[in-house]
Coordinates of C-alpha atoms in Angstrom, one line a residue:
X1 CA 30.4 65.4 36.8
X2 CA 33.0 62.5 36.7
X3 CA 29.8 60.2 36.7
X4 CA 28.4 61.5 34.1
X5 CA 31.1 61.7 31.6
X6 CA 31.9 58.0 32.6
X7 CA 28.4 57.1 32.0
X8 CA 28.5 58.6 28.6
X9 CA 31.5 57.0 27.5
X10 CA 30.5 54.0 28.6
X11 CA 27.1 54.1 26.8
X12 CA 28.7 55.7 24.0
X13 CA 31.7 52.4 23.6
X14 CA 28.8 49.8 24.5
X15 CA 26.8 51.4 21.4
X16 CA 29.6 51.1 19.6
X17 CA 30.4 47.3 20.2
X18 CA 26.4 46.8 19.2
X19 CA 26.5 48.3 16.2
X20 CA 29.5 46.4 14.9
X21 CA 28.0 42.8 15.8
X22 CA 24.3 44.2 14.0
X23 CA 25.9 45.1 10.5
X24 CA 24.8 41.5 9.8
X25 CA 28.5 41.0 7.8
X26 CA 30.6 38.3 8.5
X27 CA 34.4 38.3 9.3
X28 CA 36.9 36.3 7.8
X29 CA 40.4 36.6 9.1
X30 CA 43.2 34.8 6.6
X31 CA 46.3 32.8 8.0
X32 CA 48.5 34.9 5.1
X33 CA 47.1 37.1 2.2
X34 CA 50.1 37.8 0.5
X35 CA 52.3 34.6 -0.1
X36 CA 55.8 34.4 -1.9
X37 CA 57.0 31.4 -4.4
X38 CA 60.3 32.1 -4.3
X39 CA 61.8 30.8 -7.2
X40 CA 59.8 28.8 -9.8
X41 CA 60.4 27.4 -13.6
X42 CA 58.6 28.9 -16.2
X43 CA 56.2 26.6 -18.0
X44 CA 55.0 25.0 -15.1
X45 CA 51.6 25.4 -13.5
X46 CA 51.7 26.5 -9.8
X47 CA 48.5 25.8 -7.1
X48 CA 48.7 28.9 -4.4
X49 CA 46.3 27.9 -1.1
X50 CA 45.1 31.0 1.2
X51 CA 43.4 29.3 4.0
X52 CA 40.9 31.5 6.1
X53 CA 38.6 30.9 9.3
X54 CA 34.8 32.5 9.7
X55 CA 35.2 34.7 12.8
X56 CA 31.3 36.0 12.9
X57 CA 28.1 34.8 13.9
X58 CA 26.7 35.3 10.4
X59 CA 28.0 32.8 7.7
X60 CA 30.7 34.3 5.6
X61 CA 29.6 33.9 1.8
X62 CA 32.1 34.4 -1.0
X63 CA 30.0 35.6 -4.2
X64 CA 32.7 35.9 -6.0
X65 CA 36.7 35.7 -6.8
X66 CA 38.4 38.1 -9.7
X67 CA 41.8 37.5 -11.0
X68 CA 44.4 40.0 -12.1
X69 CA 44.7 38.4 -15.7
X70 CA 43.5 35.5 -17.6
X71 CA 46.8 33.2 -16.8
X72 CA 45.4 33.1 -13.2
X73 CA 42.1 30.8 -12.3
X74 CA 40.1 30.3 -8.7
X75 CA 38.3 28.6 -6.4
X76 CA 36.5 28.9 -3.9
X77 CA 33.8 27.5 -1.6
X78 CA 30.5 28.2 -2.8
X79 CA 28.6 27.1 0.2
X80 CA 28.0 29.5 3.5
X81 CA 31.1 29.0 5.9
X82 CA 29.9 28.7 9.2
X83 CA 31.6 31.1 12.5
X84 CA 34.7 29.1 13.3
X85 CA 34.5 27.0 10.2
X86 CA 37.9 26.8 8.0
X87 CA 38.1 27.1 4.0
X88 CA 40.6 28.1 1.4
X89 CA 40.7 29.8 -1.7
X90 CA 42.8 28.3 -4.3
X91 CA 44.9 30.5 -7.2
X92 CA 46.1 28.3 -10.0
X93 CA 48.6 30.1 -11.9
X94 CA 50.2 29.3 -15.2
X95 CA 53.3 30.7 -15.5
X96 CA 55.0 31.5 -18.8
X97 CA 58.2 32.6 -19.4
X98 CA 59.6 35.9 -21.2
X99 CA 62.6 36.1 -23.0
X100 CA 64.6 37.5 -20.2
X101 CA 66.7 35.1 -18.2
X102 CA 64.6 35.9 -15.3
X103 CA 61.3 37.4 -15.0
X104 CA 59.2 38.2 -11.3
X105 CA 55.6 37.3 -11.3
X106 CA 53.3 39.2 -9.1
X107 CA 49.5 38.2 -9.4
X108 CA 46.2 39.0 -7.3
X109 CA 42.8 37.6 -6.7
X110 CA 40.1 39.5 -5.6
X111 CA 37.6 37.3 -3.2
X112 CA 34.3 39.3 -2.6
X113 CA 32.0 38.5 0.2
X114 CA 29.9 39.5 3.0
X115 CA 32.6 41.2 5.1
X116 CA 33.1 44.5 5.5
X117 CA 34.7 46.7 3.1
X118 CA 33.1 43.7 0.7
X119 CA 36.5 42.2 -0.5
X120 CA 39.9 41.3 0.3
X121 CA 43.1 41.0 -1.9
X122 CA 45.0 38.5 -2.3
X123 CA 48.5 37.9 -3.7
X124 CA 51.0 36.1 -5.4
X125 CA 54.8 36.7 -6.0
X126 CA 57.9 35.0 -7.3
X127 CA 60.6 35.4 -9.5
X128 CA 60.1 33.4 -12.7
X129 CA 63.3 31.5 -13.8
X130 CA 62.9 31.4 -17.8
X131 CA 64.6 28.5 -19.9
X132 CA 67.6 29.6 -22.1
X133 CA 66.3 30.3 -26.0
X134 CA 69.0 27.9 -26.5
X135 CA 67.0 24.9 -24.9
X136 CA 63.5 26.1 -25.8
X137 CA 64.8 25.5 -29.1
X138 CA 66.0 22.2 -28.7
X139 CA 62.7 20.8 -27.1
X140 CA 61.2 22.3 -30.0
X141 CA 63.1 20.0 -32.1
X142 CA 62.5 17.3 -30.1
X143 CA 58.9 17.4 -30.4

């Protein structure tokens, strides 16, 4: 009876392991997917890399990537990434300031793609130090 039920179990964990290497979908697995600034100026631009590797026999192909607002652009490779093959995805934020003295920023991209569960979330966090109204003024001027 022993035999049996080891048998089964066996057959039963080797289906398993088949089935997850014939869905056909690629893996990517990312070095960080949520990464934090720290500190940063308002007004400046910032340039946020997630780097990833392709961790599947079928090439990993990113259709798309969605941002959480306007403020934030992407890119991203548009050719197939091949298995053990490296590639980032780049979030270029433009941060603006609010009228507080300091502000925290917390932004996402979406990157959808041949992988299971079909996307994967990215983010982006800081806190936003905002120029005094005093000196906004100034430059103001000064233009």
């Amino acid at each position: 009876m022993k035999k049996i039920s080891l048998l089964s179990f066996l057959f039963a964990l080797s289906f398993g392991v088949i089935k997850a290497e014939d869905t056909g979908l690629a893996k990517m697995s990312f070095e960080k997917t949520t990464i934090d600034l720290g500190q940063i100026k308002a007004g400046n631009r910032q340039t946020v890399d997630f780097c990833f590797t392709s961790e599947s026999k079928t090439p990993l192909v990113i259709s798309k990537v969605t941002t959480s607002c306007g403020c934030v652009a992407s890119e991203y490779p548009k050719e197939p990434i091949k298995k053990g093959d490296k590639g980032c995805i780049t979030l270029v934020l433009d941060v603006k300031g609010t009228g507080a003295e300091k502000s925290y920023l917390y932004k996402t991209g979406t990157v959808f793609a041949n992988v299971e569960g079909e996307k994967q979330v990215l983010s982006v966090r800081a806190e936003v130090i905002n120029k005094p109204e005093a000196e906004q003024a100034e430059e103001t001027v000064a233009e």
